[in-house]
Coordinates of C-alpha atoms in Angstrom, one line a residue:
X1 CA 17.9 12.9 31.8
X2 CA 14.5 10.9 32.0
X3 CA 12.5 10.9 35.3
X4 CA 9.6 8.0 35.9
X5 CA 8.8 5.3 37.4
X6 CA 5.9 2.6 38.0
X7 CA 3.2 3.1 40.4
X8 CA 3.1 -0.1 41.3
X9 CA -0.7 -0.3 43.0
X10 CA -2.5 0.7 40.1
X11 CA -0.4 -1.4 37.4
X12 CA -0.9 0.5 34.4
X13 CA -0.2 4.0 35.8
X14 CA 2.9 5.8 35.8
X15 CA 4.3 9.7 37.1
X16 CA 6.7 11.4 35.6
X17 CA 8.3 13.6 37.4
X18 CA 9.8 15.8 35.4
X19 CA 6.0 17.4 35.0
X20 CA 4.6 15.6 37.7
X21 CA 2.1 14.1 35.0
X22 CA 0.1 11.1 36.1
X23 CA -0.4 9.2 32.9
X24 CA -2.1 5.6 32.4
X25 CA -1.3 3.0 30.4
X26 CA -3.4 1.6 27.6
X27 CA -5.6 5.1 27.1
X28 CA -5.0 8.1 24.9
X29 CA -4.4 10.8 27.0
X30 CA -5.0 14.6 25.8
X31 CA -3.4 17.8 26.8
X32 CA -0.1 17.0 27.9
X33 CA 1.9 20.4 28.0
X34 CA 5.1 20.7 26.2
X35 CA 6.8 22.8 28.7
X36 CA 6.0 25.4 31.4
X37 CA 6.4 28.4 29.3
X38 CA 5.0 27.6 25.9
X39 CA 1.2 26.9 25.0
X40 CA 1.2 23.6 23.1
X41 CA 0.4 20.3 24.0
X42 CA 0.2 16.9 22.8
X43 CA -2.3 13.6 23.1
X44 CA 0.1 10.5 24.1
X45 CA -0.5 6.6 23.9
X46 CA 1.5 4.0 26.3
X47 CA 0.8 0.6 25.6
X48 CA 0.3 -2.1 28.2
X49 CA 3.5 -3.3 28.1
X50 CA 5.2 -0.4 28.7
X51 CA 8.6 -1.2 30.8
X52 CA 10.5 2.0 31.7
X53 CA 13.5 -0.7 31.7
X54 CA 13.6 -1.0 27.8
X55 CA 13.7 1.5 24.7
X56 CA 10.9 2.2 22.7
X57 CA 10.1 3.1 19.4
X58 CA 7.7 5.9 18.8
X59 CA 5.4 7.1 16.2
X60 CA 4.5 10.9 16.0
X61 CA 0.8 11.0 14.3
X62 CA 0.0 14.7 12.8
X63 CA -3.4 16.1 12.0
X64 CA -3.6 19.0 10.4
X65 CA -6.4 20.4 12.5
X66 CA -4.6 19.7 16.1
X67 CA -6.6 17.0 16.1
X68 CA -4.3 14.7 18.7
X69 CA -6.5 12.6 20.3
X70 CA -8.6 12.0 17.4
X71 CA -5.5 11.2 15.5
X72 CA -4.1 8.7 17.8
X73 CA -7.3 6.8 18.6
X74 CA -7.3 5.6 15.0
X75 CA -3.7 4.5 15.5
X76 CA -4.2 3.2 19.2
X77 CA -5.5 -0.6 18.7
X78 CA -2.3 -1.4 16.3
X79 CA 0.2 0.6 18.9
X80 CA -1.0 -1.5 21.2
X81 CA -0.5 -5.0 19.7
X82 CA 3.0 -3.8 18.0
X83 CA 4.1 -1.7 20.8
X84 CA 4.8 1.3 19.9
X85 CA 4.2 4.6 21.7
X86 CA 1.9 7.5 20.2
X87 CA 2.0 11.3 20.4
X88 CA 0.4 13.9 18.3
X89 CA 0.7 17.3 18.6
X90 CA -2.6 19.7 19.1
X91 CA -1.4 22.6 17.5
X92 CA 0.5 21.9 14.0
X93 CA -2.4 23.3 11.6
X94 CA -2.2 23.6 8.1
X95 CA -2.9 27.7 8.5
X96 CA 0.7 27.8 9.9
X97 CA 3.6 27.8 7.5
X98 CA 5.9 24.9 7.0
X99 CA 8.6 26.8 9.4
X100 CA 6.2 26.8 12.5
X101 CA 4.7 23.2 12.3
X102 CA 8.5 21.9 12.5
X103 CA 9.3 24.1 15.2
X104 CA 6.6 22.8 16.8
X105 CA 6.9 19.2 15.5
X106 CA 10.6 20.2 17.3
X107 CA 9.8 20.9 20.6
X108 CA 7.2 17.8 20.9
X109 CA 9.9 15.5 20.1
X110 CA 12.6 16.9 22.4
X111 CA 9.7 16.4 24.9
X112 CA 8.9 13.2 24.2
X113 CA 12.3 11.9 24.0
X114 CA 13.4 13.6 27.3
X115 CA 10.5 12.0 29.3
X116 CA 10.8 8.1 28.0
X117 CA 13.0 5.8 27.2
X118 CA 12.9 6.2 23.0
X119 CA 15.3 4.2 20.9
X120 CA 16.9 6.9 19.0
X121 CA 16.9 4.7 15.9
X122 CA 13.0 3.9 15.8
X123 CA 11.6 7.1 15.8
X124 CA 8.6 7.5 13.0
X125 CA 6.2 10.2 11.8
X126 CA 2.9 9.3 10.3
X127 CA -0.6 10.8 9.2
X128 CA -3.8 10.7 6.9
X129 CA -3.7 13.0 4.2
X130 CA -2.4 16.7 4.7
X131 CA -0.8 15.1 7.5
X132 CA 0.5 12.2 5.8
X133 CA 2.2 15.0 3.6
X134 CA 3.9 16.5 6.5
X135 CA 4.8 13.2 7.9
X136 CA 6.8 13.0 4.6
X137 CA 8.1 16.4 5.1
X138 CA 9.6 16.8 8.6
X139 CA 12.7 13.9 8.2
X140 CA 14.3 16.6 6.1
X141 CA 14.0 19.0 9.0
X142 CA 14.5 17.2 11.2
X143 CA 17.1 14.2 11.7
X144 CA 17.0 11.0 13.0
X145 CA 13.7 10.2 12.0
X146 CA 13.9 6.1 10.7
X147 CA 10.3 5.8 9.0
X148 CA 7.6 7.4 7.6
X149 CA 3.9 6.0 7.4
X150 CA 1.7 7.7 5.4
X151 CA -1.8 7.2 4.3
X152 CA -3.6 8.4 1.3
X153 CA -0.4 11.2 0.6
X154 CA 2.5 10.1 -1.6
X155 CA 6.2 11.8 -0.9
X156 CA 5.8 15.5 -0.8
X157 CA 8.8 16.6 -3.0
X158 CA 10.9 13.7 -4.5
X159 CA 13.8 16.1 -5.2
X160 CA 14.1 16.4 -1.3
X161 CA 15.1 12.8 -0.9
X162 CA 18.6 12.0 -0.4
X163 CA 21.0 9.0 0.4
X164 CA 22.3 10.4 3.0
X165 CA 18.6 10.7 4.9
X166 CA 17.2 7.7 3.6
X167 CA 13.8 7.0 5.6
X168 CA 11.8 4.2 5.4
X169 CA 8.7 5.3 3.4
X170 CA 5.4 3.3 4.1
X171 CA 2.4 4.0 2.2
X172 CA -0.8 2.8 2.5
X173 CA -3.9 3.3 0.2
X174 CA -7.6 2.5 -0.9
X175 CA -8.1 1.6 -4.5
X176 CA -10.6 4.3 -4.5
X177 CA -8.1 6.8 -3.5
X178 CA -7.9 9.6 -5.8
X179 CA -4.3 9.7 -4.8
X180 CA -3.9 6.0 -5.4
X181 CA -2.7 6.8 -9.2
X182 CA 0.3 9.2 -8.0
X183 CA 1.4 7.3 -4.8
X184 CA 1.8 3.4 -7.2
X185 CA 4.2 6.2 -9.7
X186 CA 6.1 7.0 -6.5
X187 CA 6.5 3.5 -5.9
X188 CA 8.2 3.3 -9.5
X189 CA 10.3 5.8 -8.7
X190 CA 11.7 5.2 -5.2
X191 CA 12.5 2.0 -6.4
X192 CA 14.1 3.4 -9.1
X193 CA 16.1 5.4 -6.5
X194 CA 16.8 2.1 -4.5
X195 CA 14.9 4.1 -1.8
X196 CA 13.3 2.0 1.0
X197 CA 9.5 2.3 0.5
X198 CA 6.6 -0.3 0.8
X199 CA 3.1 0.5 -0.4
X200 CA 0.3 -1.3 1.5
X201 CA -3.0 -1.1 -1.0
X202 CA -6.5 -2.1 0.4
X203 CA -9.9 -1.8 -1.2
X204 CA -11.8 1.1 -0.1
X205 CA -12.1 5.2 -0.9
X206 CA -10.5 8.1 0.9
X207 CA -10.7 6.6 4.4
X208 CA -8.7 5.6 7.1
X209 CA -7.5 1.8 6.6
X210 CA -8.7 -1.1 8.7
X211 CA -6.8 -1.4 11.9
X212 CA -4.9 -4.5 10.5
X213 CA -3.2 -2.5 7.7
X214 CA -2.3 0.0 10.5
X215 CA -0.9 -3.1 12.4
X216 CA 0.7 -4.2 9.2
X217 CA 2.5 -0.9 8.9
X218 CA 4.2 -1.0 12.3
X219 CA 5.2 -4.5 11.8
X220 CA 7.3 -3.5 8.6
X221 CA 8.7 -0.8 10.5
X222 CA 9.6 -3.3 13.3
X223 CA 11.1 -6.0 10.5
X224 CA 12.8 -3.1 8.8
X225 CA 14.3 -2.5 12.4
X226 CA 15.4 -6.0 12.9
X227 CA 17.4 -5.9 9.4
X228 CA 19.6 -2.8 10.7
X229 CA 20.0 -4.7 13.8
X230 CA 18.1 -1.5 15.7
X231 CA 16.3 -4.0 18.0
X232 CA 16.7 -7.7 19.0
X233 CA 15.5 -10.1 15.9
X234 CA 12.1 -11.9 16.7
X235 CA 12.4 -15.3 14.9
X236 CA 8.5 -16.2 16.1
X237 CA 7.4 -12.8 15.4
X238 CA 9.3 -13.1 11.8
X239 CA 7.5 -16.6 11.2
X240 CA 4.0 -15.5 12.2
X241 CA 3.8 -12.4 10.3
X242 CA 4.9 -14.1 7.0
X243 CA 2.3 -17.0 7.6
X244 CA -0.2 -14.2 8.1
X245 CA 0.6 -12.2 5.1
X246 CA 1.0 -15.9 2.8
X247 CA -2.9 -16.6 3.9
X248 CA -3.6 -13.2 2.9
X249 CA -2.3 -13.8 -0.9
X250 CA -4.4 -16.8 -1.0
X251 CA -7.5 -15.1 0.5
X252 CA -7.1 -12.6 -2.7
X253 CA -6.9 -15.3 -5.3
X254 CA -9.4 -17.2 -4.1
X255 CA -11.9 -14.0 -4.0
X256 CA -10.2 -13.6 -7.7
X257 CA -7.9 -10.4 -6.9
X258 CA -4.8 -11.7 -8.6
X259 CA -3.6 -8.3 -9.3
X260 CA -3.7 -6.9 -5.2
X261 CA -2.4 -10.9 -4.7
X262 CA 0.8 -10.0 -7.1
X263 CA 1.4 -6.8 -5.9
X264 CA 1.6 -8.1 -2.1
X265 CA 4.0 -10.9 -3.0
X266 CA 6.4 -8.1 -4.5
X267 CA 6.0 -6.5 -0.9
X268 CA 6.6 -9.7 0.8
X269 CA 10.1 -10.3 -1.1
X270 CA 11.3 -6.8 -0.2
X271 CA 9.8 -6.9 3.7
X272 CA 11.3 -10.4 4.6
X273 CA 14.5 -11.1 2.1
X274 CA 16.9 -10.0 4.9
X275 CA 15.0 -12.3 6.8
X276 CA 14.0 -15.7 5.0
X277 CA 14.3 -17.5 1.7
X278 CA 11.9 -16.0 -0.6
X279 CA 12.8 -18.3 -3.3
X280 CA 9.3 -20.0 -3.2
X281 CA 7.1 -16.1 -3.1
X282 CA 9.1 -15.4 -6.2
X283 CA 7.9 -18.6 -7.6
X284 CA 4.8 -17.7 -6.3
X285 CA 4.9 -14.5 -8.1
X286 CA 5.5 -15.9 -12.0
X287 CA 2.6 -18.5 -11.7
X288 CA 0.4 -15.4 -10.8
X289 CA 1.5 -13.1 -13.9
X290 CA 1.3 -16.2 -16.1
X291 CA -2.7 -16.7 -15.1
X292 CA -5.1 -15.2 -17.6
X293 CA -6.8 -13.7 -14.3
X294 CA -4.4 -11.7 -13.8
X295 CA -3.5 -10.8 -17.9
X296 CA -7.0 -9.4 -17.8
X297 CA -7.0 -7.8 -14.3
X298 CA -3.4 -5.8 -15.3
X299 CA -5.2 -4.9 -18.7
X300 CA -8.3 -3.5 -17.1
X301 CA -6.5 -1.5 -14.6
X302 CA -3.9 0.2 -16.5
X303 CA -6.7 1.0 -19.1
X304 CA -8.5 2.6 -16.0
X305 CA -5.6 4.7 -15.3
X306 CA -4.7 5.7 -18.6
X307 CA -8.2 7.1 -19.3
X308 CA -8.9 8.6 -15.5
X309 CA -5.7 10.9 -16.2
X310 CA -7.2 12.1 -19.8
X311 CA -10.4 13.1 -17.9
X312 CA -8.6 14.7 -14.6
X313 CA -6.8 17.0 -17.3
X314 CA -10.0 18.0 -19.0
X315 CA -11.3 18.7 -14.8
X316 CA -8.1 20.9 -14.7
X317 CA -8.2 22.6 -17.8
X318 CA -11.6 23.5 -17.9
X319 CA -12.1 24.7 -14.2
X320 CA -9.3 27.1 -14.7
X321 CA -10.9 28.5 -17.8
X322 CA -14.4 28.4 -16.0
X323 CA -13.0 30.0 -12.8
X324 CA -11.5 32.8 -15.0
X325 CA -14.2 34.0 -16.9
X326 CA -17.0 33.1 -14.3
X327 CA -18.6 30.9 -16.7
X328 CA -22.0 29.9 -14.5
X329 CA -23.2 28.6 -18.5
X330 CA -21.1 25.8 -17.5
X331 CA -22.4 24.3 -14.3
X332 CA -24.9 21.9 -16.5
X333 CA -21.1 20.4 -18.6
X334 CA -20.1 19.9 -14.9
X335 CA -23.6 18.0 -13.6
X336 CA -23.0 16.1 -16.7
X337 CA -19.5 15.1 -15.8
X338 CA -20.4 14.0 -12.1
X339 CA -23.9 11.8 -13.8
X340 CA -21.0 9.7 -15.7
X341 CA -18.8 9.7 -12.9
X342 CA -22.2 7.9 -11.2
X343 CA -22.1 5.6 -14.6
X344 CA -18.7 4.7 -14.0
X345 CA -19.1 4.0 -9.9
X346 CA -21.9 1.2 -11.4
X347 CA -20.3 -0.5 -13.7
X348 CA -19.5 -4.6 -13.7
X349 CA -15.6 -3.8 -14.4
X350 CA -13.8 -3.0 -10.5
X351 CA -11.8 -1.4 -12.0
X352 CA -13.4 1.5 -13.7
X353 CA -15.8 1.4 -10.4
X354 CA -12.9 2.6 -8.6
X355 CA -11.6 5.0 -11.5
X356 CA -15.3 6.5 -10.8
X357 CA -14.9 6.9 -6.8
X358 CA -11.1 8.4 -7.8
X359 CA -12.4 10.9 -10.1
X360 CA -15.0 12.3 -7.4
X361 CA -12.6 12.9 -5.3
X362 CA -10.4 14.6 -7.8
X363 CA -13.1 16.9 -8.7
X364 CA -13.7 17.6 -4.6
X365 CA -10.4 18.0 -3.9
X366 CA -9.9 20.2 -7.1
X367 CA -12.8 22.3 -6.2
X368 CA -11.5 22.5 -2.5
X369 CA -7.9 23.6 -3.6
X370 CA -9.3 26.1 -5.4
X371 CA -11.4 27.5 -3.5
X372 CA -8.7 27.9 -0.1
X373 CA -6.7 29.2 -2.9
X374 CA -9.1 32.2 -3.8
X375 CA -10.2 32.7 0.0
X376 CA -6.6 33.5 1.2
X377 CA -6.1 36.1 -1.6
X378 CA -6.6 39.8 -0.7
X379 CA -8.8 41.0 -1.6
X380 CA -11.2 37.5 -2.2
X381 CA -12.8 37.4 -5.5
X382 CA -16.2 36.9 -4.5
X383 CA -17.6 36.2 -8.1
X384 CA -15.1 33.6 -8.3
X385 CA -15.9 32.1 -5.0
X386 CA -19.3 32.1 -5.7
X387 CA -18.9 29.8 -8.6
X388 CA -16.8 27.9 -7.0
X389 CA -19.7 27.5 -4.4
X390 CA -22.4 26.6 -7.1
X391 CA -19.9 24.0 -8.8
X392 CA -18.9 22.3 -4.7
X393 CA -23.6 21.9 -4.6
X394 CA -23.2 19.6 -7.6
X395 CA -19.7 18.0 -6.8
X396 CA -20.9 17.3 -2.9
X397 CA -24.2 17.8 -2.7
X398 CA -24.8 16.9 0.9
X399 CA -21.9 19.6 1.9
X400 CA -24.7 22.1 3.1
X401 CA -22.4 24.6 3.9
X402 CA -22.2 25.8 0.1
X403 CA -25.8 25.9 -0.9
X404 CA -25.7 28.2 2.2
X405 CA -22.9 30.6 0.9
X406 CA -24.4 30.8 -2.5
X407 CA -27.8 32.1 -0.8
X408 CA -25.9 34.6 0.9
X409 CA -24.1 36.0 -1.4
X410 CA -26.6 36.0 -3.9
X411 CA -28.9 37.9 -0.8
X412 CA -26.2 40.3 -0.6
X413 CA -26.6 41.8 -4.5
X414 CA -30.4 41.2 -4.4
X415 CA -30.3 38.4 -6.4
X416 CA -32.9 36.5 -4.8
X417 CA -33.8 34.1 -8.0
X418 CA -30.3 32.3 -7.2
X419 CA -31.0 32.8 -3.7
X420 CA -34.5 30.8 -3.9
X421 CA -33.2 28.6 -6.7
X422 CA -30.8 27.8 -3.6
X423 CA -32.5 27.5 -1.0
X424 CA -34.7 24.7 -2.5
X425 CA -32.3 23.0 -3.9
X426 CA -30.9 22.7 -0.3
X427 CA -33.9 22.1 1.3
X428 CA -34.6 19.0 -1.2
X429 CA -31.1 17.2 0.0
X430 CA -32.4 17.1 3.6
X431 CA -31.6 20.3 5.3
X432 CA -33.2 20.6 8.3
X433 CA -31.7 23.5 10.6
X434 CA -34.5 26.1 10.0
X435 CA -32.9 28.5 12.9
X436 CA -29.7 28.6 10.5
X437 CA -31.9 29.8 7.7
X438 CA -33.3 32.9 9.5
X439 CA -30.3 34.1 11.1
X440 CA -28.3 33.6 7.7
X441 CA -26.2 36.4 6.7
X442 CA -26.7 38.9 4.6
X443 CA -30.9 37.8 4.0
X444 CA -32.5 40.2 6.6
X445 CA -35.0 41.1 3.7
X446 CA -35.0 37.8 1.9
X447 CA -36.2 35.9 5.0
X448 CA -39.3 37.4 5.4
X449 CA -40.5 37.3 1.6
X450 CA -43.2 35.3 0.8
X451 CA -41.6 33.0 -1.3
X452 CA -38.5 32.3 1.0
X453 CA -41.0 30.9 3.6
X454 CA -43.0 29.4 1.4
X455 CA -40.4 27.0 0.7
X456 CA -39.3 26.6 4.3
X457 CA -42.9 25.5 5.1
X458 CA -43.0 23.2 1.8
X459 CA -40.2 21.1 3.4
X460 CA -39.7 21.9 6.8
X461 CA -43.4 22.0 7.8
X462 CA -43.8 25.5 9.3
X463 CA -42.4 28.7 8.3
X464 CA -41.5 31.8 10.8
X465 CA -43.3 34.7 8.9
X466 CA -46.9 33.9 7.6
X467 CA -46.9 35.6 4.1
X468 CA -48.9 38.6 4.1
X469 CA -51.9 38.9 2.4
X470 CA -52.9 42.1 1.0

């Protein structure tokens, strides 16, 4: 049974009494309790318009950090205009196995649905990245769940999907993306499946979309919603969002981007079809493929695909082998692999521009994997990690964290060469916390040689320990 009601003085507050929460209207509010006798709690959004007289739908936004206030903010501006209702939990991590984020994913959405009024056929899970994946994950735990909007992270496991369950998957993605490639072949093959997906694409890296791709989301879940007759058909809102999404196919083609213009038309007949004729969009769509603009376009960007997966297997193959046998000989194959990557990010064609911000962040991510991979073994192989380490200095160098675990650990076996090698090659990309450097770990003897201060006073000015002169 639900308990609330309107506080009618303030206008856009609301108890519930139930936990005798005062929540308001139109903010994100953080650290709601799940119940009396657990520790977790959530960040929620309530739009304006909330009207404890209506149902709801509801979108559950997961971060894998806990982050649910961060989460939802990103989400907040396009809740509001669609009006939908937000909650994110704050303690699904990506530390916990799969079996305790959906029993906590469990417990916020019995919560949730006992406190409002939620239409139990709009319910929706959605996140960026790792939490995108999980998004995709928890309708086969858990039931009911109508939609699934997910940026940057294809479908976790294809061979999970089933008639019987059949959510509506959303995607959304930058062209510079390295999961772009995988989540356009998932595309293929939910279609193949006749499973209902859309894929929203935008041109941009690994990044949160704008706000209006967000908004564009929730409004295909809401048209998806008035097709299975879940909620009351919106002629006017039907109309306007078409018009909007027409403008936006000739925005592309008049900025030449005849292939993102061809791929939204195929959207469009799939989004409103159950809707309006689309007769004139699929007209719409054989005057665009029969264009030389987009001829070229299609050519350029499949021959951008077909040669960024030749080069992510030689990044796989070869930073197993190198991981194996510790092969530091290597480092200057992979700072020659990241100086074309840099070729490839300035050249005229757009497409092998973004083929060159996807393979960076393939490399990264690679790097990344492998090195929570080899942390979480017991015991860690140091070695291994410390290569790892080296390679991340050359693949990010602006992530200061790995210059500074490469100085340490070379500190720790007397290495100081590396250690100094290190240190200034950190020091010349603009680090600037000098207390870090003398309390860093493992360096007690390091930090007060000559040379180690030397460098600190080269680029940061002053040193702590004058050399000593003999």
């Amino acid at each position: 049974m639900k308990h609330f009601f309107l506080v009618l003085t303030l206008g856009v507050a609301f108890s519930v009494t139930a936990q005798n929460l005062a929540l308001k209207k139109g903010t994100v509010i953080d650290a709601i309790p799940v119940s009396d006798t657990i520790p977790e709690s959530y960040a929620l959004y309530i739009p304006k318009s909330f009207d404890s007289s209506k149902l709801w739908p509801v979108v559950f936004v997961f971060d894998m950090k806990g982050r649910g206030r961060q989460s939802l903010n990103m989400f907040r501006e396009a809740a509001e205009k669609q009006g939908y209702i937000l909650a994110s939990s704050n303690n699904v991590q990506d530390s916990l196995s799969i079996t305790e984020n959906i029993l906590i994913t469990g417990r916020l959405f019995s919560n949730v649905v006992d406190l409002f009024p939620i239409n139990g056929n709009r319910i929706y899970t959605a996140g960026y990245a790792s939490g995108g994946r999980f998004a995709s994950m928890v309708p086969t735990f858990i039931k009911k769940v109508e939609g699934v909007i997910s940026i940057g992270s294809p479908v976790v496991n294809m061979e999970l999907l089933t008639s019987r369950n059949p959510f509506h998957f959303i995607g959304l993605v930058g062209t510079g993306d390295f999961s772009y490639p995988e989540m356009l072949y998932i595309e293929k093959e939910l279609n193949k499946k006749r499973f209902p997906n859309q894929l929203l694409v935008y041109e941009a890296g690994a990044e949160w979309p704008p706000t209006s791709y967000l908004e564009k989301a929730l409004e295909i879940a809401t048209l998806a919603s008035m097709a299975k007759k879940h909620t009351a058909t919106d002629s006017t809102l039907i109309n306007v969002s078409y018009s909007k999404n027409l403008n936006e196919v000739n925005r592309l083609m008049t900025n030449q981007r005849a292939l993102l213009a061809h791929h939204l038309i195929e959207e469009m007949i799939d989004i409103y079809q159950p809707h309006l004729s689309t007769d004139s969009l699929r007209s719409n769509i054989k005057t665009i493929k029969r264009s030389k603009l987009y001829r070229s376009q299609n050519r350029s960007h499949n021959n951008a695909l077909f040669k960024e997966s030749f080069v992510k297997d030689d990044y796989d193959y070869y930073l197993e082998e190198d991981i194996r046998t510790y092969n530091y000989n290597n480092l200057g194959w992979w700072t020659y692999q990241m100086e074309e990557i840099a070729k490839y990010e300035k050249n005229v064609n757009v497409f092998t521009q973004q083929m060159g911000q996807r393979l960076r962040g393939y490399l990264n991510a690679l790097v990344e994997d492998n090195i929570d991979l080899i942390s979480s073994q017991e015991p860690a192989d140091l070695e291994a990690l410390n290569f790892l380490w080296m390679l991340k200095t050359i693949t990010a160098p602006k992530e200061y964290d790995n210059y500074l675990k490469v100085i340490s650990n070379s500190a720790l076996i007397d290495d100081y060469g590396t250690a100094l090698f290190y240190l200034e090659e950190l020091l010349k990309n603009g680090y600037t916390d000098k207390d870090a450097l003398y309390t860093l770990e493992h360096t007690a003897l390091l930090r007060i040689a000559p040379e180690y201060n030397e460098l600190i006073a080269k680029y940061l000015k002053d040193a702590r320990y004058e050399p000593i002169e003999e």
